[in-house]
Amino acid sequence: MGKQFNKKITWVIKNFSSLKSEKFCSDRFVADGCKWYLSAYPKGSNDHLSLFLEVDNSGLLPIGWRRHTKFSFTVLNQRSKKLSRSDFTELQQWFEQMTPGWGPPSMLPLNELHAKDSGFLVNGDLKIVVEIDVLEVIGKLDVTEETSTIIETMDVNGFQILPSHAEYVSRMFERHSELASEFRPKNPNLRTAYISFLLSVIETMCQSPQELSQDDLTDAYAAMGFMSDAGFKLDWLEKKLDEVSEKKKNEKSSEAGLQEMEEDLRDLKRKCSDMEAVVQKEKVKMSAAKAPLSFDDVV
């Protein structure tokens, strides 16, 4: 198995069927310090969807620049991931002045793409994933990773999420497959907002009882009601929140009991200290009483 891709970009083309232009381009993004964009030909080439990865501002780069890049395209099937269409081959190409763009010209037949209930177009939206790994760069990088402001997302069960959240969201759906089976909103931004909201509630619940306030718990219950109204199935989470609330009550009760015991202990220690002082005085008296008189004492 070859080296894994460093970057995964999901491009959502809104109202794909209504696009009039011959060529449509994505927003610019950064991968391995190089600026790129994706291009698609909605009307196709030879009755197929054409996709390309292109170097941004290639005409402004210094003479002699080259980039050896490995990349792969996938057209997501939004009804069944198994039916998603990939280019099957792991492309490795040199991008340079004469060839600043590469990609599969016959990615997917247009009749299959536009077929009713094919799953490639849902609410008119097309989702394309490109994975990229820049193997070698001749000439300076466009930008360092630290200065990049591109926000990348990944698709997990139809939700666009940050890569850092992918593992948590995947585990949620693995353990609770019916979680979003009745979730109604289709707008990708709303879907992202809801799933982020759900993760925030779980993050709040994972705090220690000492860090949680009663307001936090009240807000969490309200948030679950809001998400349940939107179609999420959260019975499992409500049970966990009940457990967290019970732990919070126990923590407060234990804290009050412990504080009372500590006060009692301080009182006992103070009494013990006072008693030790009295005992010490009595020992001194007793020693004096037991001491025999000396000759000088008598004479």
PDB file of C-alpha atoms in Angstrom:
ATOM      1  CA  MET A   1       0.000   0.000   0.000  1.00  0.00           C
ATOM      2  CA  GLY A   2       1.354   3.425  -0.975  1.00  0.00           C
ATOM      3  CA  LYS A   3       1.689   6.494   1.168  1.00  0.00           C
ATOM      4  CA  GLN A   4      -1.616   7.853   2.473  1.00  0.00           C
ATOM      5  CA  PHE A   5      -3.005  11.138   1.192  1.00  0.00           C
ATOM      6  CA  ASN A   6      -2.269  14.195   3.320  1.00  0.00           C
ATOM      7  CA  LYS A   7      -5.385  16.205   2.403  1.00  0.00           C
ATOM      8  CA  LYS A   8      -9.025  15.408   1.768  1.00  0.00           C
ATOM      9  CA  ILE A   9     -11.245  18.138   0.352  1.00  0.00           C
ATOM     10  CA  THR A  10     -15.024  17.870  -0.086  1.00  0.00           C
ATOM     11  CA  TRP A  11     -16.473  20.152  -2.763  1.00  0.00           C
ATOM     12  CA  VAL A  12     -20.240  20.684  -2.738  1.00  0.00           C
ATOM     13  CA  ILE A  13     -21.604  22.104  -6.011  1.00  0.00           C
ATOM     14  CA  LYS A  14     -24.998  23.642  -5.331  1.00  0.00           C
ATOM     15  CA  ASN A  15     -27.757  23.359  -7.953  1.00  0.00           C
ATOM     16  CA  PHE A  16     -25.466  21.435 -10.277  1.00  0.00           C
ATOM     17  CA  SER A  17     -28.201  20.678 -12.834  1.00  0.00           C
ATOM     18  CA  SER A  18     -28.957  24.387 -13.216  1.00  0.00           C
ATOM     19  CA  LEU A  19     -25.394  25.523 -13.941  1.00  0.00           C
ATOM     20  CA  LYS A  20     -25.176  27.243 -17.329  1.00  0.00           C
ATOM     21  CA  SER A  21     -21.417  27.772 -17.621  1.00  0.00           C
ATOM     22  CA  GLU A  22     -19.152  25.339 -19.461  1.00  0.00           C
ATOM     23  CA  LYS A  23     -16.688  25.280 -16.565  1.00  0.00           C
ATOM     24  CA  PHE A  24     -17.305  25.668 -12.852  1.00  0.00           C
ATOM     25  CA  CYS A  25     -14.543  26.170 -10.256  1.00  0.00           C
ATOM     26  CA  SER A  26     -14.290  25.583  -6.527  1.00  0.00           C
ATOM     27  CA  ASP A  27     -12.978  28.003  -3.920  1.00  0.00           C
ATOM     28  CA  ARG A  28      -9.196  28.063  -3.550  1.00  0.00           C
ATOM     29  CA  PHE A  29      -7.640  25.850  -0.912  1.00  0.00           C
ATOM     30  CA  VAL A  30      -4.181  24.941   0.372  1.00  0.00           C
ATOM     31  CA  ALA A  31      -2.639  21.466   0.363  1.00  0.00           C
ATOM     32  CA  ASP A  32       0.968  20.872   1.429  1.00  0.00           C
ATOM     33  CA  GLY A  33       1.763  24.572   1.174  1.00  0.00           C
ATOM     34  CA  CYS A  34       0.465  24.876  -2.421  1.00  0.00           C
ATOM     35  CA  LYS A  35      -2.679  26.683  -3.567  1.00  0.00           C
ATOM     36  CA  TRP A  36      -5.151  24.724  -5.690  1.00  0.00           C
ATOM     37  CA  TYR A  37      -8.699  24.685  -6.956  1.00  0.00           C
ATOM     38  CA  LEU A  38     -10.996  22.113  -8.524  1.00  0.00           C
ATOM     39  CA  SER A  39     -12.806  22.529 -11.824  1.00  0.00           C
ATOM     40  CA  ALA A  40     -15.792  20.669 -13.249  1.00  0.00           C
ATOM     41  CA  TYR A  41     -17.510  20.711 -16.621  1.00  0.00           C
ATOM     42  CA  PRO A  42     -21.257  20.370 -15.900  1.00  0.00           C
ATOM     43  CA  LYS A  43     -22.097  19.731 -19.566  1.00  0.00           C
ATOM     44  CA  GLY A  44     -19.325  17.186 -19.753  1.00  0.00           C
ATOM     45  CA  SER A  45     -16.849  15.947 -22.300  1.00  0.00           C
ATOM     46  CA  ASN A  46     -18.020  13.100 -24.545  1.00  0.00           C
ATOM     47  CA  ASP A  47     -21.204  12.927 -22.441  1.00  0.00           C
ATOM     48  CA  HIS A  48     -19.165  12.398 -19.249  1.00  0.00           C
ATOM     49  CA  LEU A  49     -18.540  14.599 -16.216  1.00  0.00           C
ATOM     50  CA  SER A  50     -14.979  15.973 -16.360  1.00  0.00           C
ATOM     51  CA  LEU A  51     -13.041  16.886 -13.210  1.00  0.00           C
ATOM     52  CA  PHE A  52      -9.640  18.519 -12.814  1.00  0.00           C
ATOM     53  CA  LEU A  53      -7.224  19.545 -10.076  1.00  0.00           C
ATOM     54  CA  GLU A  54      -5.576  22.841 -11.023  1.00  0.00           C
ATOM     55  CA  VAL A  55      -2.766  25.014  -9.683  1.00  0.00           C
ATOM     56  CA  ASP A  56      -3.998  28.428  -8.580  1.00  0.00           C
ATOM     57  CA  ASN A  57      -2.432  31.479 -10.265  1.00  0.00           C
ATOM     58  CA  SER A  58      -0.144  29.221 -12.298  1.00  0.00           C
ATOM     59  CA  GLY A  59       0.714  32.070 -14.679  1.00  0.00           C
ATOM     60  CA  LEU A  60       2.113  34.149 -11.813  1.00  0.00           C
ATOM     61  CA  LEU A  61       4.462  31.471 -10.472  1.00  0.00           C
ATOM     62  CA  PRO A  62       8.212  31.819 -11.203  1.00  0.00           C
ATOM     63  CA  ILE A  63       9.630  30.175 -14.306  1.00  0.00           C
ATOM     64  CA  GLY A  64      10.619  26.554 -13.765  1.00  0.00           C
ATOM     65  CA  TRP A  65       8.118  25.711 -11.033  1.00  0.00           C
ATOM     66  CA  ARG A  66       6.947  22.093 -10.871  1.00  0.00           C
ATOM     67  CA  ARG A  67       4.873  20.029  -8.469  1.00  0.00           C
ATOM     68  CA  HIS A  68       4.797  16.241  -8.383  1.00  0.00           C
ATOM     69  CA  THR A  69       1.406  15.355  -6.943  1.00  0.00           C
ATOM     70  CA  LYS A  70      -0.589  12.236  -6.146  1.00  0.00           C
ATOM     71  CA  PHE A  71      -4.354  12.698  -6.142  1.00  0.00           C
ATOM     72  CA  SER A  72      -7.664  10.902  -6.505  1.00  0.00           C
ATOM     73  CA  PHE A  73     -11.255  11.965  -7.290  1.00  0.00           C
ATOM     74  CA  THR A  74     -14.521  10.510  -5.977  1.00  0.00           C
ATOM     75  CA  VAL A  75     -18.059  11.534  -6.913  1.00  0.00           C
ATOM     76  CA  LEU A  76     -20.054  10.783  -3.770  1.00  0.00           C
ATOM     77  CA  ASN A  77     -23.283   8.849  -3.969  1.00  0.00           C
ATOM     78  CA  GLN A  78     -25.305  10.495  -1.234  1.00  0.00           C
ATOM     79  CA  ARG A  79     -27.694   7.559  -0.844  1.00  0.00           C
ATOM     80  CA  SER A  80     -25.114   4.769  -0.688  1.00  0.00           C
ATOM     81  CA  LYS A  81     -21.376   5.214  -0.233  1.00  0.00           C
ATOM     82  CA  LYS A  82     -20.847   1.860  -1.923  1.00  0.00           C
ATOM     83  CA  LEU A  83     -22.204   3.362  -5.153  1.00  0.00           C
ATOM     84  CA  SER A  84     -19.834   6.351  -5.097  1.00  0.00           C
ATOM     85  CA  ARG A  85     -17.755   6.619  -8.259  1.00  0.00           C
ATOM     86  CA  SER A  86     -13.961   6.907  -8.001  1.00  0.00           C
ATOM     87  CA  ASP A  87     -11.455   7.221 -10.815  1.00  0.00           C
ATOM     88  CA  PHE A  88     -10.056   3.867  -9.599  1.00  0.00           C
ATOM     89  CA  THR A  89      -6.484   4.900 -10.402  1.00  0.00           C
ATOM     90  CA  GLU A  90      -4.182   6.790  -8.094  1.00  0.00           C
ATOM     91  CA  LEU A  91      -3.014   9.613 -10.359  1.00  0.00           C
ATOM     92  CA  GLN A  92       0.565  10.851 -10.076  1.00  0.00           C
ATOM     93  CA  GLN A  93       1.429  13.812 -12.283  1.00  0.00           C
ATOM     94  CA  TRP A  94       3.868  16.653 -12.602  1.00  0.00           C
ATOM     95  CA  PHE A  95       2.019  19.983 -12.617  1.00  0.00           C
ATOM     96  CA  GLU A  96       3.994  22.656 -14.456  1.00  0.00           C
ATOM     97  CA  GLN A  97       3.650  25.777 -16.617  1.00  0.00           C
ATOM     98  CA  MET A  98       2.436  23.919 -19.713  1.00  0.00           C
ATOM     99  CA  THR A  99       0.147  21.543 -17.800  1.00  0.00           C
ATOM    100  CA  PRO A 100      -1.169  23.318 -14.655  1.00  0.00           C
ATOM    101  CA  GLY A 101      -4.224  21.052 -14.452  1.00  0.00           C
ATOM    102  CA  TRP A 102      -4.821  17.303 -14.484  1.00  0.00           C
ATOM    103  CA  GLY A 103      -7.809  15.076 -13.949  1.00  0.00           C
ATOM    104  CA  PRO A 104     -10.142  12.406 -15.353  1.00  0.00           C
ATOM    105  CA  PRO A 105     -11.980  13.774 -18.451  1.00  0.00           C
ATOM    106  CA  SER A 106     -14.559  10.956 -18.326  1.00  0.00           C
ATOM    107  CA  MET A 107     -15.341  10.641 -14.633  1.00  0.00           C
ATOM    108  CA  LEU A 108     -19.004   9.648 -14.786  1.00  0.00           C
ATOM    109  CA  PRO A 109     -21.557   9.348 -17.634  1.00  0.00           C
ATOM    110  CA  LEU A 110     -23.917  12.314 -17.559  1.00  0.00           C
ATOM    111  CA  ASN A 111     -26.996  10.161 -18.071  1.00  0.00           C
ATOM    112  CA  GLU A 112     -26.045   8.155 -14.983  1.00  0.00           C
ATOM    113  CA  LEU A 113     -25.257  11.305 -13.017  1.00  0.00           C
ATOM    114  CA  HIS A 114     -28.632  12.899 -13.818  1.00  0.00           C
ATOM    115  CA  ALA A 115     -30.692   9.691 -13.573  1.00  0.00           C
ATOM    116  CA  LYS A 116     -33.644   9.947 -11.200  1.00  0.00           C
ATOM    117  CA  ASP A 117     -32.848   8.599  -7.730  1.00  0.00           C
ATOM    118  CA  SER A 118     -29.277   7.772  -8.772  1.00  0.00           C
ATOM    119  CA  GLY A 119     -28.055   9.279  -5.514  1.00  0.00           C
ATOM    120  CA  PHE A 120     -25.395  11.472  -7.110  1.00  0.00           C
ATOM    121  CA  LEU A 121     -27.612  14.548  -7.123  1.00  0.00           C
ATOM    122  CA  VAL A 122     -29.609  15.164  -3.941  1.00  0.00           C
ATOM    123  CA  ASN A 123     -31.644  18.368  -3.811  1.00  0.00           C
ATOM    124  CA  GLY A 124     -29.646  19.399  -6.860  1.00  0.00           C
ATOM    125  CA  ASP A 125     -26.314  19.228  -5.018  1.00  0.00           C
ATOM    126  CA  LEU A 126     -23.283  17.255  -6.214  1.00  0.00           C
ATOM    127  CA  LYS A 127     -20.494  16.287  -3.804  1.00  0.00           C
ATOM    128  CA  ILE A 128     -16.957  15.646  -5.005  1.00  0.00           C
ATOM    129  CA  VAL A 129     -14.026  14.524  -2.874  1.00  0.00           C
ATOM    130  CA  VAL A 130     -10.413  14.967  -3.895  1.00  0.00           C
ATOM    131  CA  GLU A 131      -7.519  13.513  -1.896  1.00  0.00           C
ATOM    132  CA  ILE A 132      -4.121  15.100  -2.421  1.00  0.00           C
ATOM    133  CA  ASP A 133      -0.519  14.459  -1.506  1.00  0.00           C
ATOM    134  CA  VAL A 134       2.196  16.746  -2.894  1.00  0.00           C
ATOM    135  CA  LEU A 135       5.268  14.534  -3.279  1.00  0.00           C
ATOM    136  CA  GLU A 136       7.819  17.085  -4.480  1.00  0.00           C
ATOM    137  CA  VAL A 137       7.911  20.839  -5.090  1.00  0.00           C
ATOM    138  CA  ILE A 138      10.389  22.652  -7.331  1.00  0.00           C
ATOM    139  CA  GLY A 139      10.219  26.348  -6.519  1.00  0.00           C
ATOM    140  CA  LYS A 140       8.983  27.919  -3.297  1.00  0.00           C
ATOM    141  CA  LEU A 141       5.695  27.067  -1.649  1.00  0.00           C
ATOM    142  CA  ASP A 142       2.749  29.426  -2.027  1.00  0.00           C
ATOM    143  CA  VAL A 143       1.938  29.517   1.672  1.00  0.00           C
ATOM    144  CA  THR A 144       2.911  27.765   4.892  1.00  0.00           C
ATOM    145  CA  GLU A 145       0.349  25.564   6.594  1.00  0.00           C
ATOM    146  CA  GLU A 146       0.341  27.913   9.582  1.00  0.00           C
ATOM    147  CA  THR A 147      -0.980  30.806   7.489  1.00  0.00           C
ATOM    148  CA  SER A 148      -3.685  28.852   5.705  1.00  0.00           C
ATOM    149  CA  THR A 149      -7.249  29.964   6.496  1.00  0.00           C
ATOM    150  CA  ILE A 150      -8.924  27.181   4.530  1.00  0.00           C
ATOM    151  CA  ILE A 151     -11.425  25.192   6.589  1.00  0.00           C
ATOM    152  CA  GLU A 152     -11.620  21.624   5.357  1.00  0.00           C
ATOM    153  CA  THR A 153     -14.524  19.317   6.058  1.00  0.00           C
ATOM    154  CA  MET A 154     -15.244  15.618   5.748  1.00  0.00           C
ATOM    155  CA  ASP A 155     -18.461  13.779   4.999  1.00  0.00           C
ATOM    156  CA  VAL A 156     -19.602  11.406   7.746  1.00  0.00           C
ATOM    157  CA  ASN A 157     -23.082   9.905   7.286  1.00  0.00           C
ATOM    158  CA  GLY A 158     -24.175  12.905   5.246  1.00  0.00           C
ATOM    159  CA  PHE A 159     -22.825  15.520   7.662  1.00  0.00           C
ATOM    160  CA  GLN A 160     -19.973  17.865   6.727  1.00  0.00           C
ATOM    161  CA  ILE A 161     -17.694  18.015   9.756  1.00  0.00           C
ATOM    162  CA  LEU A 162     -14.187  19.046  10.713  1.00  0.00           C
ATOM    163  CA  PRO A 163     -11.566  16.295  10.332  1.00  0.00           C
ATOM    164  CA  SER A 164     -10.821  16.568  14.055  1.00  0.00           C
ATOM    165  CA  HIS A 165     -14.433  15.545  14.790  1.00  0.00           C
ATOM    166  CA  ALA A 166     -14.597  12.691  12.266  1.00  0.00           C
ATOM    167  CA  GLU A 167     -13.652   9.907  14.675  1.00  0.00           C
ATOM    168  CA  TYR A 168     -16.177  10.984  17.322  1.00  0.00           C
ATOM    169  CA  VAL A 169     -19.044  11.364  14.837  1.00  0.00           C
ATOM    170  CA  SER A 170     -18.231   8.006  13.198  1.00  0.00           C
ATOM    171  CA  ARG A 171     -18.281   6.290  16.593  1.00  0.00           C
ATOM    172  CA  MET A 172     -21.639   7.891  17.404  1.00  0.00           C
ATOM    173  CA  PHE A 173     -23.210   6.522  14.230  1.00  0.00           C
ATOM    174  CA  GLU A 174     -21.589   3.112  14.734  1.00  0.00           C
ATOM    175  CA  ARG A 175     -23.129   2.790  18.202  1.00  0.00           C
ATOM    176  CA  HIS A 176     -26.412   4.574  17.404  1.00  0.00           C
ATOM    177  CA  SER A 177     -27.199   3.884  13.753  1.00  0.00           C
ATOM    178  CA  GLU A 178     -30.701   5.394  14.052  1.00  0.00           C
ATOM    179  CA  LEU A 179     -29.336   8.659  15.456  1.00  0.00           C
ATOM    180  CA  ALA A 180     -30.329  10.827  12.471  1.00  0.00           C
ATOM    181  CA  SER A 181     -32.776   8.520  10.658  1.00  0.00           C
ATOM    182  CA  GLU A 182     -35.591  11.050  11.109  1.00  0.00           C
ATOM    183  CA  PHE A 183     -33.462  14.198  10.963  1.00  0.00           C
ATOM    184  CA  ARG A 184     -35.251  16.534   8.573  1.00  0.00           C
ATOM    185  CA  PRO A 185     -33.042  19.523   7.619  1.00  0.00           C
ATOM    186  CA  LYS A 186     -31.294  19.064   4.254  1.00  0.00           C
ATOM    187  CA  ASN A 187     -29.329  22.306   4.141  1.00  0.00           C
ATOM    188  CA  PRO A 188     -25.648  21.286   4.620  1.00  0.00           C
ATOM    189  CA  ASN A 189     -24.872  24.324   6.783  1.00  0.00           C
ATOM    190  CA  LEU A 190     -27.774  23.540   9.121  1.00  0.00           C
ATOM    191  CA  ARG A 191     -26.783  19.871   9.254  1.00  0.00           C
ATOM    192  CA  THR A 192     -23.230  20.862  10.198  1.00  0.00           C
ATOM    193  CA  ALA A 193     -24.548  23.265  12.854  1.00  0.00           C
ATOM    194  CA  TYR A 194     -26.770  20.591  14.413  1.00  0.00           C
ATOM    195  CA  ILE A 195     -24.054  17.918  14.585  1.00  0.00           C
ATOM    196  CA  SER A 196     -21.594  20.458  16.041  1.00  0.00           C
ATOM    197  CA  PHE A 197     -24.251  21.407  18.591  1.00  0.00           C
ATOM    198  CA  LEU A 198     -24.648  17.739  19.532  1.00  0.00           C
ATOM    199  CA  LEU A 199     -20.888  17.336  19.974  1.00  0.00           C
ATOM    200  CA  SER A 200     -20.846  20.427  22.213  1.00  0.00           C
ATOM    201  CA  VAL A 201     -23.520  18.906  24.455  1.00  0.00           C
ATOM    202  CA  ILE A 202     -21.518  15.674  24.742  1.00  0.00           C
ATOM    203  CA  GLU A 203     -18.353  17.652  25.457  1.00  0.00           C
ATOM    204  CA  THR A 204     -20.189  19.478  28.247  1.00  0.00           C
ATOM    205  CA  MET A 205     -21.351  16.169  29.713  1.00  0.00           C
ATOM    206  CA  CYS A 206     -17.771  14.852  29.722  1.00  0.00           C
ATOM    207  CA  GLN A 207     -16.673  17.517  32.195  1.00  0.00           C
ATOM    208  CA  SER A 208     -16.153  16.528  35.796  1.00  0.00           C
ATOM    209  CA  PRO A 209     -19.192  17.058  38.074  1.00  0.00           C
ATOM    210  CA  GLN A 210     -17.201  19.708  39.888  1.00  0.00           C
ATOM    211  CA  GLU A 211     -16.818  21.729  36.661  1.00  0.00           C
ATOM    212  CA  LEU A 212     -20.481  21.340  35.664  1.00  0.00           C
ATOM    213  CA  SER A 213     -22.943  23.899  36.911  1.00  0.00           C
ATOM    214  CA  GLN A 214     -26.666  23.378  37.301  1.00  0.00           C
ATOM    215  CA  ASP A 215     -27.158  25.875  34.470  1.00  0.00           C
ATOM    216  CA  ASP A 216     -24.978  23.673  32.225  1.00  0.00           C
ATOM    217  CA  LEU A 217     -27.242  20.690  32.918  1.00  0.00           C
ATOM    218  CA  THR A 218     -30.396  22.711  32.355  1.00  0.00           C
ATOM    219  CA  ASP A 219     -29.015  23.986  29.040  1.00  0.00           C
ATOM    220  CA  ALA A 220     -28.054  20.442  28.020  1.00  0.00           C
ATOM    221  CA  TYR A 221     -31.596  19.173  28.608  1.00  0.00           C
ATOM    222  CA  ALA A 222     -32.992  22.114  26.616  1.00  0.00           C
ATOM    223  CA  ALA A 223     -30.528  21.455  23.778  1.00  0.00           C
ATOM    224  CA  MET A 224     -31.538  17.785  23.588  1.00  0.00           C
ATOM    225  CA  GLY A 225     -35.189  18.771  23.410  1.00  0.00           C
ATOM    226  CA  PHE A 226     -34.383  21.159  20.570  1.00  0.00           C
ATOM    227  CA  MET A 227     -32.447  18.492  18.638  1.00  0.00           C
ATOM    228  CA  SER A 228     -35.086  15.827  19.290  1.00  0.00           C
ATOM    229  CA  ASP A 229     -37.682  18.159  17.784  1.00  0.00           C
ATOM    230  CA  ALA A 230     -35.486  18.343  14.658  1.00  0.00           C
ATOM    231  CA  GLY A 231     -35.528  14.546  14.317  1.00  0.00           C
ATOM    232  CA  PHE A 232     -32.522  13.259  16.256  1.00  0.00           C
ATOM    233  CA  LYS A 233     -33.087  10.102  18.309  1.00  0.00           C
ATOM    234  CA  LEU A 234     -31.405  10.866  21.617  1.00  0.00           C
ATOM    235  CA  ASP A 235     -32.943   8.492  24.172  1.00  0.00           C
ATOM    236  CA  TRP A 236     -29.477   7.057  24.839  1.00  0.00           C
ATOM    237  CA  LEU A 237     -28.028  10.511  25.437  1.00  0.00           C
ATOM    238  CA  GLU A 238     -30.856  11.558  27.749  1.00  0.00           C
ATOM    239  CA  LYS A 239     -30.169   8.488  29.923  1.00  0.00           C
ATOM    240  CA  LYS A 240     -26.511   9.482  30.117  1.00  0.00           C
ATOM    241  CA  LEU A 241     -27.467  13.048  31.009  1.00  0.00           C
ATOM    242  CA  ASP A 242     -29.682  11.702  33.806  1.00  0.00           C
ATOM    243  CA  GLU A 243     -26.642   9.773  35.082  1.00  0.00           C
ATOM    244  CA  VAL A 244     -24.503  12.911  34.916  1.00  0.00           C
ATOM    245  CA  SER A 245     -27.192  14.889  36.794  1.00  0.00           C
ATOM    246  CA  GLU A 246     -27.315  12.197  39.479  1.00  0.00           C
ATOM    247  CA  LYS A 247     -23.523  12.281  39.794  1.00  0.00           C
ATOM    248  CA  LYS A 248     -23.722  16.068  40.166  1.00  0.00           C
ATOM    249  CA  LYS A 249     -26.267  15.682  42.995  1.00  0.00           C
ATOM    250  CA  ASN A 250     -24.100  13.049  44.672  1.00  0.00           C
ATOM    251  CA  GLU A 251     -21.060  15.257  44.264  1.00  0.00           C
ATOM    252  CA  LYS A 252     -22.834  18.202  45.926  1.00  0.00           C
ATOM    253  CA  SER A 253     -24.176  15.981  48.735  1.00  0.00           C
ATOM    254  CA  SER A 254     -20.779  14.384  49.273  1.00  0.00           C
ATOM    255  CA  GLU A 255     -19.095  17.767  49.213  1.00  0.00           C
ATOM    256  CA  ALA A 256     -21.456  19.109  51.899  1.00  0.00           C
ATOM    257  CA  GLY A 257     -20.993  15.976  54.036  1.00  0.00           C
ATOM    258  CA  LEU A 258     -17.244  16.095  53.639  1.00  0.00           C
ATOM    259  CA  GLN A 259     -17.148  19.759  54.601  1.00  0.00           C
ATOM    260  CA  GLU A 260     -19.134  19.019  57.752  1.00  0.00           C
ATOM    261  CA  MET A 261     -16.826  16.121  58.660  1.00  0.00           C
ATOM    262  CA  GLU A 262     -13.742  18.292  58.079  1.00  0.00           C
ATOM    263  CA  GLU A 263     -15.167  20.937  60.426  1.00  0.00           C
ATOM    264  CA  ASP A 264     -15.839  18.252  63.062  1.00  0.00           C
ATOM    265  CA  LEU A 265     -12.313  16.943  62.579  1.00  0.00           C
ATOM    266  CA  ARG A 266     -10.868  20.413  63.093  1.00  0.00           C
ATOM    267  CA  ASP A 267     -12.844  20.761  66.320  1.00  0.00           C
ATOM    268  CA  LEU A 268     -11.597  17.377  67.511  1.00  0.00           C
ATOM    269  CA  LYS A 269      -8.015  18.281  66.647  1.00  0.00           C
ATOM    270  CA  ARG A 270      -8.360  21.545  68.562  1.00  0.00           C
ATOM    271  CA  LYS A 271      -9.789  19.715  71.595  1.00  0.00           C
ATOM    272  CA  CYS A 272      -7.026  17.139  71.343  1.00  0.00           C
ATOM    273  CA  SER A 273      -4.449  19.902  71.256  1.00  0.00           C
ATOM    274  CA  ASP A 274      -5.989  21.556  74.321  1.00  0.00           C
ATOM    275  CA  MET A 275      -6.135  18.197  76.112  1.00  0.00           C
ATOM    276  CA  GLU A 276      -2.513  17.475  75.262  1.00  0.00           C
ATOM    277  CA  ALA A 277      -1.524  20.801  76.868  1.00  0.00           C
ATOM    278  CA  VAL A 278      -3.497  19.929  80.036  1.00  0.00           C
ATOM    279  CA  VAL A 279      -1.972  16.448  80.128  1.00  0.00           C
ATOM    280  CA  GLN A 280       1.505  17.911  79.761  1.00  0.00           C
ATOM    281  CA  LYS A 281       0.898  20.258  82.718  1.00  0.00           C
ATOM    282  CA  GLU A 282      -0.361  17.374  84.832  1.00  0.00           C
ATOM    283  CA  LYS A 283       2.739  15.358  83.935  1.00  0.00           C
ATOM    284  CA  VAL A 284       4.903  18.203  85.163  1.00  0.00           C
ATOM    285  CA  LYS A 285       2.912  18.351  88.448  1.00  0.00           C
ATOM    286  CA  MET A 286       3.099  14.596  88.842  1.00  0.00           C
ATOM    287  CA  SER A 287       6.861  14.571  88.280  1.00  0.00           C
ATOM    288  CA  ALA A 288       7.243  17.275  90.918  1.00  0.00           C
ATOM    289  CA  ALA A 289       5.080  15.334  93.364  1.00  0.00           C
ATOM    290  CA  LYS A 290       7.067  12.128  92.907  1.00  0.00           C
ATOM    291  CA  ALA A 291      10.463  13.759  93.257  1.00  0.00           C
ATOM    292  CA  PRO A 292      12.127  13.040  96.702  1.00  0.00           C
ATOM    293  CA  LEU A 293      13.552  15.846  98.766  1.00  0.00           C
ATOM    294  CA  SER A 294      17.289  16.447  98.610  1.00  0.00           C
ATOM    295  CA  PHE A 295      19.548  17.084 101.612  1.00  0.00           C
ATOM    296  CA  ASP A 296      19.614  20.784 100.759  1.00  0.00           C
ATOM    297  CA  ASP A 297      15.784  20.804 100.586  1.00  0.00           C
ATOM    298  CA  VAL A 298      15.573  19.380 104.113  1.00  0.00           C
ATOM    299  CA  VAL A 299      18.393  21.421 105.703  1.00  0.00           C
TER     300      VAL A 299
END
